[in-house]
Amino acid sequence: MSYTMNILEQTIKKNPNEPEFHQALTEILPSLQPYIDSNPKIERAGILERLVEPERTVMFRVPWVDDSGRVQVNKGYRVQFNSAIGPYKGGLRFHPSVCLSIIKFLGFEQIFKNSLTGMPIGGGKGGSDFDPKGKSDREVMAFCQSFMTELHRHIGVDTDVPAGDIGVGGREIGYMYGQYKRLANCFNGVVTGKGLAYGGSFVRTEATGYGLVYLINEMLHQHGNSIEDKTVVVSGSGNVAIYATQKVQQLGGRVVALSDSNGFIYDPEGIDLDAVKEIKEVRRGRLLEYKEQYPGAVYTEGRGIWNIKCDVALPCATQNELNESDARELVKNGCIAVGEGANMPSTLEAAEVFLKSGVWFVPGKAANAGGVATSALEMCQNSARIEWSFLEVDHKLQDIMVNIYNSISEAAEEAGQKGNYIAGANIAGFKKVANAMLQQGVV
């Protein structure tokens, strides 16, 4: 049995009942074997044994009082996975589905994603099973303050710098940062995704969606194509989906579908993004309302967005939203490129379909790295007490995403798997972390 498969088997056995973490391990580890074969010191130094085990896992209760005066208790998590190339960096997710398995899967992926950005940031992730939906601002503030009361002792500007994720936007970041500042008695860049009034960065809101499209467009250019005049389907209607749609439209593409947790809207004339922003960002409504303004659009409840014919598919909602049958439908309908805007939204079986069918498929650790890259740029600005303009940050983001594409493409080719961007992303991200671990000894 190969080194990678042996570590995969051992780690799954040591961590039962963690299917999401198992999925991340299964997607990443086997693809590293060609690189490890040519670098035997990696196995001798036990790099994989150390890489799959978080350096630190913190779990805690989060008590808070709701508007009716009742005490509520949620679970809080912070998994500090690997700090070989820099302080832990990764978002906080507030969603009922959050559990240790999901946080470990996200944190493990984050190691590779952060490495690919070229920035000095390690991998971590955190969150809670708290659901901000339907809560008043006071309830959200009460929860965030309680969450940070425990978390603040485990983070720091040179130790661990959290950010936002699903369920954690500007409101939640503001409440948590305010509590951190109160407890630590210092003002620094310990959290990213902050408001512009108190140390935030331009483009942070747009970064993941913009970065996704920058990378996919660069990939298309390298194959003699572009996003211009392409029909695009985007799942989700949150931050990533909205700004991916915006950038596609700016580059001349046509987004014809978006989705939310209830269903999806299909507008063959092209989605009116201003109408979607009004529904989702202002009224916090459902996409069903889009039909009221555009009766020519079709709203469908439930799944099925990947049945829509498109040239490019951008899954930007949540993990495992695109399965094997969805992938086969996209291939049948002539889809040429898929870029993951969410974290592992395609199942392993779906990814295999894309690879075997010749569809250009870029996994999330590369395609959606724009968010954490811009978070790292926010850290740079905070450390230097400066503020870059929107254009300055946007140009830096575009350069980072182009460099990510080039690095994963080169790594895939060097491994004898040209065009396999899954292997390319895994190997390119791993090389930097592994070399740092080798140089730092057994720690």
Short mmCIF file of C-alpha atoms in Angstrom, two decimals:
data_model
loop_
_atom_site.label_atom_id
_atom_site.label_comp_id
_atom_site.label_asym_id
_atom_site.label_seq_id
_atom_site.Cartn_x
_atom_site.Cartn_y
_atom_site.Cartn_z
CA MET A 1 0.00 0.00 0.00
CA SER A 2 1.32 3.47 -0.87
CA TYR A 3 2.27 5.99 1.80
CA THR A 4 -0.67 8.28 1.01
CA MET A 5 -3.23 5.47 0.99
CA ASN A 6 -1.85 4.10 4.25
CA ILE A 7 -2.19 7.52 5.93
CA LEU A 8 -5.67 7.92 4.46
CA GLU A 9 -6.80 4.58 5.85
CA GLN A 10 -5.25 5.25 9.27
CA THR A 11 -6.72 8.73 9.56
CA ILE A 12 -10.23 7.63 8.63
CA LYS A 13 -9.97 4.85 11.22
CA LYS A 14 -8.79 7.31 13.89
CA ASN A 15 -11.58 9.78 13.08
CA PRO A 16 -14.80 7.78 12.65
CA ASN A 17 -18.15 9.45 11.99
CA GLU A 18 -16.53 12.42 10.23
CA PRO A 19 -17.66 11.94 6.60
CA GLU A 20 -16.89 15.47 5.40
CA PHE A 21 -13.34 15.26 6.74
CA HIS A 22 -12.96 11.82 5.15
CA GLN A 23 -14.09 13.29 1.82
CA ALA A 24 -11.43 16.02 1.95
CA LEU A 25 -8.74 13.49 2.81
CA THR A 26 -9.85 11.16 0.00
CA GLU A 27 -9.82 13.98 -2.54
CA ILE A 28 -6.38 15.30 -1.58
CA LEU A 29 -4.05 12.60 -0.28
CA PRO A 30 -3.90 10.10 -3.20
CA SER A 31 -3.07 12.88 -5.67
CA LEU A 32 0.09 13.74 -3.69
CA GLN A 33 1.74 10.33 -4.23
CA PRO A 34 3.60 11.20 -7.48
CA TYR A 35 5.24 14.20 -5.80
CA ILE A 36 6.07 12.20 -2.66
CA ASP A 37 7.57 9.39 -4.76
CA SER A 38 10.12 11.87 -6.09
CA ASN A 39 10.73 13.33 -2.62
CA PRO A 40 11.18 10.36 -0.24
CA LYS A 41 12.28 12.62 2.65
CA ILE A 42 8.62 13.62 3.04
CA GLU A 43 7.69 10.11 4.14
CA ARG A 44 10.79 9.76 6.32
CA ALA A 45 9.87 12.99 8.15
CA GLY A 46 6.27 11.88 8.71
CA ILE A 47 4.90 14.98 6.98
CA LEU A 48 1.50 13.48 6.17
CA GLU A 49 1.06 12.02 9.65
CA ARG A 50 1.47 15.53 11.04
CA LEU A 51 -0.45 17.29 8.28
CA VAL A 52 -3.70 15.35 8.80
CA GLU A 53 -3.72 15.99 12.56
CA PRO A 54 -4.71 19.55 13.62
CA GLU A 55 -2.12 21.33 15.73
CA ARG A 56 -4.92 22.37 18.05
CA THR A 57 -8.67 21.83 18.28
CA VAL A 58 -10.77 24.04 20.55
CA MET A 59 -14.43 23.20 21.32
CA PHE A 60 -16.50 25.27 23.71
CA ARG A 61 -20.05 26.13 24.75
CA VAL A 62 -21.58 29.46 23.79
CA PRO A 63 -24.33 30.57 26.21
CA TRP A 64 -26.47 33.59 25.31
CA VAL A 65 -29.87 35.07 26.16
CA ASP A 66 -32.58 35.41 23.50
CA ASP A 67 -35.19 38.19 23.24
CA SER A 68 -37.66 36.29 25.41
CA GLY A 69 -35.11 36.11 28.23
CA ARG A 70 -34.33 32.41 27.77
CA VAL A 71 -30.81 31.08 27.97
CA GLN A 72 -29.66 29.34 24.78
CA VAL A 73 -26.51 27.25 24.38
CA ASN A 74 -24.64 26.53 21.14
CA LYS A 75 -21.40 24.74 20.34
CA GLY A 76 -18.33 26.68 19.26
CA TYR A 77 -15.29 25.38 17.35
CA ARG A 78 -11.86 26.56 16.24
CA VAL A 79 -9.56 24.08 14.51
CA GLN A 80 -6.02 25.41 14.11
CA PHE A 81 -4.77 22.96 11.53
CA ASN A 82 -1.33 24.04 10.33
CA SER A 83 0.90 27.07 10.96
CA ALA A 84 4.00 26.00 8.99
CA ILE A 85 3.88 28.99 6.62
CA GLY A 86 2.12 31.57 8.77
CA PRO A 87 -0.56 32.26 11.39
CA TYR A 88 -3.75 30.20 11.13
CA LYS A 89 -6.22 31.83 8.72
CA GLY A 90 -9.74 30.74 7.93
CA GLY A 91 -13.35 31.74 8.29
CA LEU A 92 -15.98 31.28 10.96
CA ARG A 93 -19.20 29.57 9.83
CA PHE A 94 -22.49 30.01 11.70
CA HIS A 95 -24.98 27.40 10.45
CA PRO A 96 -27.03 24.59 12.02
CA SER A 97 -25.03 22.01 10.03
CA VAL A 98 -21.73 22.97 11.65
CA CYS A 99 -20.01 20.09 13.46
CA LEU A 100 -16.43 19.03 14.06
CA SER A 101 -16.29 17.00 10.83
CA ILE A 102 -17.26 19.97 8.67
CA ILE A 103 -14.85 22.31 10.47
CA LYS A 104 -11.99 19.80 10.03
CA PHE A 105 -12.80 19.33 6.33
CA LEU A 106 -12.82 23.09 5.80
CA GLY A 107 -9.67 23.60 7.86
CA PHE A 108 -7.75 20.87 6.03
CA GLU A 109 -8.73 22.36 2.67
CA GLN A 110 -7.71 25.79 3.97
CA ILE A 111 -4.08 24.68 4.40
CA PHE A 112 -3.76 24.11 0.66
CA LYS A 113 -5.89 27.06 -0.38
CA ASN A 114 -3.88 29.50 1.72
CA SER A 115 -0.62 28.09 0.43
CA LEU A 116 -1.78 28.58 -3.17
CA THR A 117 -2.31 32.32 -2.63
CA GLY A 118 1.43 32.80 -2.14
CA MET A 119 0.70 34.69 1.08
CA PRO A 120 2.25 33.71 4.46
CA ILE A 121 -0.88 32.25 6.06
CA GLY A 122 -1.56 28.83 7.59
CA GLY A 123 -4.78 26.84 7.67
CA GLY A 124 -7.59 27.01 10.21
CA LYS A 125 -11.37 27.13 10.43
CA GLY A 126 -14.08 27.63 13.04
CA GLY A 127 -17.72 28.30 13.68
CA SER A 128 -20.85 27.31 15.52
CA ASP A 129 -24.17 25.53 15.01
CA PHE A 130 -25.86 28.89 15.73
CA ASP A 131 -28.24 30.04 12.98
CA PRO A 132 -28.36 33.85 12.49
CA LYS A 133 -31.45 33.55 10.27
CA GLY A 134 -34.58 34.78 11.99
CA LYS A 135 -32.64 36.27 14.91
CA SER A 136 -32.86 39.91 15.91
CA ASP A 137 -29.78 42.12 15.78
CA ARG A 138 -29.67 42.06 19.58
CA GLU A 139 -29.73 38.26 19.65
CA VAL A 140 -26.98 38.04 17.04
CA MET A 141 -24.91 40.54 19.04
CA ALA A 142 -25.44 38.56 22.26
CA PHE A 143 -24.32 35.35 20.58
CA CYS A 144 -21.29 36.94 18.85
CA GLN A 145 -20.10 38.56 22.06
CA SER A 146 -20.37 35.28 23.96
CA PHE A 147 -18.61 33.40 21.15
CA MET A 148 -15.71 35.87 21.11
CA THR A 149 -15.45 35.90 24.90
CA GLU A 150 -14.10 32.36 24.64
CA LEU A 151 -12.44 32.56 21.22
CA HIS A 152 -10.37 35.69 21.97
CA ARG A 153 -7.95 33.77 24.20
CA HIS A 154 -7.03 31.44 21.29
CA ILE A 155 -6.44 33.99 18.51
CA GLY A 156 -4.06 36.86 17.80
CA VAL A 157 -2.69 38.91 14.93
CA ASP A 158 0.41 36.66 14.72
CA THR A 159 -1.33 33.48 15.92
CA ASP A 160 -4.75 33.04 14.32
CA VAL A 161 -6.75 35.52 12.25
CA PRO A 162 -10.39 34.45 11.67
CA ALA A 163 -12.70 35.85 8.99
CA GLY A 164 -16.28 35.38 7.84
CA ASP A 165 -17.93 32.44 6.10
CA ILE A 166 -21.52 31.21 5.69
CA GLY A 167 -23.71 33.04 8.22
CA VAL A 168 -20.95 35.44 9.20
CA GLY A 169 -21.05 38.74 7.36
CA GLY A 170 -20.25 42.34 8.20
CA ARG A 171 -22.73 42.50 11.07
CA GLU A 172 -21.35 39.42 12.83
CA ILE A 173 -17.71 40.41 12.21
CA GLY A 174 -18.41 43.85 13.69
CA TYR A 175 -19.95 42.46 16.86
CA MET A 176 -17.13 39.94 17.34
CA TYR A 177 -14.38 42.46 16.67
CA GLY A 178 -15.92 44.94 19.09
CA GLN A 179 -15.92 42.30 21.82
CA TYR A 180 -12.35 41.25 21.03
CA LYS A 181 -11.16 44.86 21.25
CA ARG A 182 -12.95 45.27 24.56
CA LEU A 183 -11.42 42.12 26.07
CA ALA A 184 -7.90 42.43 24.65
CA ASN A 185 -7.67 46.21 25.09
CA CYS A 186 -5.94 46.63 21.74
CA PHE A 187 -6.86 47.55 18.17
CA ASN A 188 -5.23 45.31 15.59
CA GLY A 189 -6.01 43.18 12.54
CA VAL A 190 -6.98 40.04 14.44
CA VAL A 191 -10.16 39.58 12.37
CA THR A 192 -10.61 40.24 8.65
CA GLY A 193 -13.73 41.15 6.75
CA LYS A 194 -14.06 44.25 8.91
CA GLY A 195 -16.00 47.34 7.85
CA LEU A 196 -14.09 50.02 5.96
CA ALA A 197 -14.62 52.39 8.90
CA TYR A 198 -12.45 50.28 11.20
CA GLY A 199 -9.68 48.65 9.19
CA GLY A 200 -11.45 46.68 6.51
CA SER A 201 -10.25 46.36 2.92
CA PHE A 202 -11.85 47.35 -0.33
CA VAL A 203 -12.88 44.38 -2.54
CA ARG A 204 -13.22 42.02 0.45
CA THR A 205 -16.97 41.71 -0.15
CA GLU A 206 -16.47 40.99 -3.84
CA ALA A 207 -13.23 39.01 -3.55
CA THR A 208 -14.33 35.36 -3.64
CA GLY A 209 -16.75 35.85 -6.52
CA TYR A 210 -14.44 38.13 -8.49
CA GLY A 211 -11.45 35.87 -7.89
CA LEU A 212 -13.37 32.81 -9.09
CA VAL A 213 -14.16 34.48 -12.41
CA TYR A 214 -10.65 35.91 -12.81
CA LEU A 215 -9.20 32.40 -12.50
CA ILE A 216 -11.76 30.74 -14.79
CA ASN A 217 -11.30 33.48 -17.39
CA GLU A 218 -7.51 33.02 -17.26
CA MET A 219 -7.95 29.27 -17.71
CA LEU A 220 -10.20 29.86 -20.72
CA HIS A 221 -7.68 32.32 -22.17
CA GLN A 222 -4.91 29.73 -21.87
CA HIS A 223 -7.12 27.40 -23.93
CA GLY A 224 -7.79 30.05 -26.58
CA ASN A 225 -11.18 31.04 -25.18
CA SER A 226 -12.78 33.53 -22.76
CA ILE A 227 -15.83 34.11 -20.59
CA GLU A 228 -17.15 36.65 -23.10
CA ASP A 229 -20.43 35.57 -24.76
CA LYS A 230 -20.56 32.41 -22.64
CA THR A 231 -23.77 31.22 -20.99
CA VAL A 232 -23.12 30.72 -17.28
CA VAL A 233 -25.09 29.03 -14.50
CA VAL A 234 -24.28 30.04 -10.91
CA SER A 235 -25.71 28.22 -7.91
CA GLY A 236 -26.42 30.16 -4.73
CA SER A 237 -27.45 33.77 -4.32
CA GLY A 238 -25.25 34.83 -1.44
CA ASN A 239 -22.12 36.92 -1.47
CA VAL A 240 -20.00 34.64 -3.68
CA ALA A 241 -22.72 33.97 -6.23
CA ILE A 242 -23.75 37.62 -6.52
CA TYR A 243 -20.25 38.94 -7.17
CA ALA A 244 -19.30 36.06 -9.45
CA THR A 245 -22.39 36.99 -11.46
CA GLN A 246 -21.38 40.64 -11.46
CA LYS A 247 -17.87 39.91 -12.73
CA VAL A 248 -19.14 37.51 -15.43
CA GLN A 249 -21.48 40.23 -16.66
CA GLN A 250 -18.68 42.83 -16.61
CA LEU A 251 -16.53 40.52 -18.75
CA GLY A 252 -19.31 40.01 -21.30
CA GLY A 253 -20.76 36.67 -20.16
CA ARG A 254 -24.46 35.96 -19.54
CA VAL A 255 -25.59 34.42 -16.23
CA VAL A 256 -28.99 32.79 -16.76
CA ALA A 257 -29.66 31.09 -13.40
CA LEU A 258 -29.19 31.52 -9.65
CA SER A 259 -30.52 29.49 -6.73
CA ASP A 260 -31.30 29.62 -3.04
CA SER A 261 -32.21 26.98 -0.47
CA ASN A 262 -35.81 26.82 -1.77
CA GLY A 263 -35.24 26.55 -5.52
CA PHE A 264 -33.76 28.29 -8.57
CA ILE A 265 -34.64 31.02 -11.04
CA TYR A 266 -33.93 30.72 -14.77
CA ASP A 267 -33.98 33.86 -16.91
CA PRO A 268 -32.93 33.10 -20.52
CA GLU A 269 -32.46 36.83 -21.17
CA GLY A 270 -29.85 37.02 -18.42
CA ILE A 271 -30.26 37.59 -14.68
CA ASP A 272 -30.95 41.17 -13.57
CA LEU A 273 -28.41 41.38 -10.76
CA ASP A 274 -29.82 44.60 -9.32
CA ALA A 275 -33.16 42.86 -8.82
CA VAL A 276 -31.45 39.90 -7.10
CA LYS A 277 -29.47 42.23 -4.81
CA GLU A 278 -32.68 44.01 -3.81
CA ILE A 279 -34.34 40.69 -2.98
CA LYS A 280 -31.43 39.01 -1.19
CA GLU A 281 -29.36 41.83 0.31
CA VAL A 282 -32.00 44.46 1.09
CA ARG A 283 -35.24 42.56 1.70
CA ARG A 284 -33.56 39.24 2.69
CA GLY A 285 -36.24 37.53 0.63
CA ARG A 286 -36.45 34.46 -1.61
CA LEU A 287 -35.64 34.17 -5.33
CA LEU A 288 -39.29 33.30 -6.01
CA GLU A 289 -39.89 37.06 -5.80
CA TYR A 290 -37.79 37.58 -8.97
CA LYS A 291 -40.71 36.34 -11.08
CA GLU A 292 -42.89 39.21 -9.87
CA GLN A 293 -40.62 41.64 -11.72
CA TYR A 294 -39.69 39.34 -14.60
CA PRO A 295 -42.67 37.12 -15.52
CA GLY A 296 -40.68 35.63 -18.40
CA ALA A 297 -38.34 33.98 -15.92
CA VAL A 298 -39.02 30.46 -14.66
CA TYR A 299 -38.85 29.58 -10.96
CA THR A 300 -38.48 25.91 -9.95
CA GLU A 301 -38.65 24.61 -6.43
CA GLY A 302 -36.00 22.22 -5.19
CA ARG A 303 -32.96 20.92 -7.09
CA GLY A 304 -32.36 20.96 -10.81
CA ILE A 305 -30.29 24.05 -11.61
CA TRP A 306 -27.58 21.90 -13.24
CA ASN A 307 -30.07 20.70 -15.86
CA ILE A 308 -29.91 24.14 -17.47
CA LYS A 309 -27.77 24.24 -20.60
CA CYS A 310 -24.63 26.33 -20.11
CA ASP A 311 -21.02 26.75 -21.21
CA VAL A 312 -19.65 27.42 -17.73
CA ALA A 313 -20.96 26.21 -14.34
CA LEU A 314 -20.01 27.94 -11.10
CA PRO A 315 -21.29 26.09 -7.99
CA CYS A 316 -21.23 28.74 -5.26
CA ALA A 317 -23.72 27.49 -2.65
CA THR A 318 -22.50 24.75 -0.31
CA GLN A 319 -20.65 21.43 -0.08
CA ASN A 320 -21.79 18.42 -2.14
CA GLU A 321 -24.48 20.35 -4.01
CA LEU A 322 -23.38 18.99 -7.41
CA ASN A 323 -23.49 15.19 -7.66
CA GLU A 324 -22.57 12.62 -10.29
CA SER A 325 -25.88 12.79 -12.18
CA ASP A 326 -25.69 16.61 -12.20
CA ALA A 327 -22.18 16.38 -13.65
CA ARG A 328 -23.34 14.00 -16.38
CA GLU A 329 -26.17 16.37 -17.26
CA LEU A 330 -23.76 19.32 -17.53
CA VAL A 331 -21.44 17.29 -19.77
CA LYS A 332 -24.36 16.17 -21.95
CA ASN A 333 -25.46 19.78 -22.37
CA GLY A 334 -22.03 20.92 -23.56
CA CYS A 335 -20.53 22.52 -20.47
CA ILE A 336 -16.81 23.17 -21.04
CA ALA A 337 -15.67 24.55 -17.65
CA VAL A 338 -16.59 24.25 -13.97
CA GLY A 339 -15.16 26.41 -11.20
CA GLU A 340 -15.98 25.83 -7.53
CA GLY A 341 -16.97 29.03 -5.77
CA ALA A 342 -18.04 27.17 -2.63
CA ASN A 343 -15.94 24.77 -0.55
CA MET A 344 -16.07 21.32 -2.18
CA PRO A 345 -19.53 21.77 -3.76
CA SER A 346 -18.89 18.88 -6.16
CA THR A 347 -18.87 15.31 -4.91
CA LEU A 348 -15.83 13.14 -5.67
CA GLU A 349 -17.91 11.22 -8.21
CA ALA A 350 -18.92 14.46 -9.97
CA ALA A 351 -15.32 15.62 -10.17
CA GLU A 352 -14.35 12.28 -11.69
CA VAL A 353 -17.02 12.69 -14.38
CA PHE A 354 -15.63 16.11 -15.30
CA LEU A 355 -12.05 14.83 -15.50
CA LYS A 356 -12.97 11.82 -17.65
CA SER A 357 -15.14 13.97 -19.95
CA GLY A 358 -12.46 16.58 -20.61
CA VAL A 359 -14.34 19.38 -18.82
CA TRP A 360 -11.92 21.93 -17.35
CA PHE A 361 -12.60 21.59 -13.63
CA VAL A 362 -10.97 23.80 -10.98
CA PRO A 363 -11.50 22.79 -7.33
CA GLY A 364 -12.46 25.28 -4.65
CA LYS A 365 -9.08 25.38 -2.93
CA ALA A 366 -7.81 27.18 -6.04
CA ALA A 367 -10.92 28.70 -7.59
CA ASN A 368 -12.35 30.36 -4.47
CA ALA A 369 -9.05 31.42 -2.91
CA GLY A 370 -9.74 35.08 -3.74
CA GLY A 371 -11.56 35.60 -0.46
CA VAL A 372 -8.73 34.50 1.80
CA ALA A 373 -6.18 36.20 -0.47
CA THR A 374 -7.93 39.53 0.03
CA SER A 375 -8.20 38.81 3.75
CA ALA A 376 -4.41 38.45 3.75
CA LEU A 377 -4.17 41.77 1.90
CA GLU A 378 -6.35 43.26 4.65
CA MET A 379 -3.87 41.91 7.21
CA CYS A 380 -1.03 43.62 5.31
CA GLN A 381 -2.85 46.95 5.32
CA ASN A 382 -3.67 46.64 9.03
CA SER A 383 -0.06 45.88 9.92
CA ALA A 384 1.21 48.88 7.96
CA ARG A 385 -1.68 51.16 9.05
CA ILE A 386 -2.46 52.01 5.43
CA GLU A 387 -5.44 51.68 3.07
CA TRP A 388 -5.21 50.68 -0.58
CA SER A 389 -7.81 51.85 -3.11
CA PHE A 390 -10.41 49.56 -4.67
CA LEU A 391 -8.43 49.42 -7.91
CA GLU A 392 -5.16 48.63 -6.12
CA VAL A 393 -6.68 45.70 -4.23
CA ASP A 394 -8.58 44.49 -7.29
CA HIS A 395 -5.38 44.44 -9.37
CA LYS A 396 -3.52 42.54 -6.65
CA LEU A 397 -6.41 40.04 -6.45
CA GLN A 398 -6.39 39.50 -10.21
CA ASP A 399 -2.63 38.92 -10.19
CA ILE A 400 -2.95 36.39 -7.35
CA MET A 401 -5.67 34.43 -9.15
CA VAL A 402 -3.70 34.37 -12.43
CA ASN A 403 -0.65 33.13 -10.50
CA ILE A 404 -2.76 30.43 -8.82
CA TYR A 405 -3.94 29.17 -12.19
CA ASN A 406 -0.39 29.11 -13.55
CA SER A 407 0.95 27.25 -10.50
CA ILE A 408 -1.74 24.54 -10.53
CA SER A 409 -1.42 24.11 -14.29
CA GLU A 410 2.36 23.73 -14.06
CA ALA A 411 2.13 21.34 -11.09
CA ALA A 412 -0.35 19.13 -12.94
CA GLU A 413 1.88 19.01 -16.02
CA GLU A 414 4.99 18.23 -13.92
CA ALA A 415 3.09 15.32 -12.34
CA GLY A 416 2.24 13.96 -15.79
CA GLN A 417 -1.43 14.89 -15.40
CA LYS A 418 -1.79 17.88 -17.70
CA GLY A 419 -5.21 19.51 -17.35
CA ASN A 420 -5.96 17.75 -14.04
CA TYR A 421 -6.34 20.87 -11.92
CA ILE A 422 -7.41 18.85 -8.86
CA ALA A 423 -4.01 17.15 -8.72
CA GLY A 424 -2.30 20.40 -9.69
CA ALA A 425 -3.95 22.37 -6.87
CA ASN A 426 -3.23 19.68 -4.29
CA ILE A 427 0.42 19.29 -5.25
CA ALA A 428 1.14 23.02 -5.66
CA GLY A 429 -0.44 23.78 -2.29
CA PHE A 430 1.29 20.87 -0.58
CA LYS A 431 4.83 21.59 -1.82
CA LYS A 432 5.21 24.89 0.03
CA VAL A 433 3.75 23.58 3.30
CA ALA A 434 5.77 20.35 3.18
CA ASN A 435 9.03 22.20 2.55
CA ALA A 436 8.35 24.55 5.47
CA MET A 437 7.59 21.60 7.76
CA LEU A 438 10.78 19.84 6.70
CA GLN A 439 12.88 22.91 7.44
CA GLN A 440 11.28 23.46 10.88
CA GLY A 441 11.90 19.95 12.17
CA VAL A 442 9.48 17.72 14.05
CA VAL A 443 7.08 20.14 15.72
#
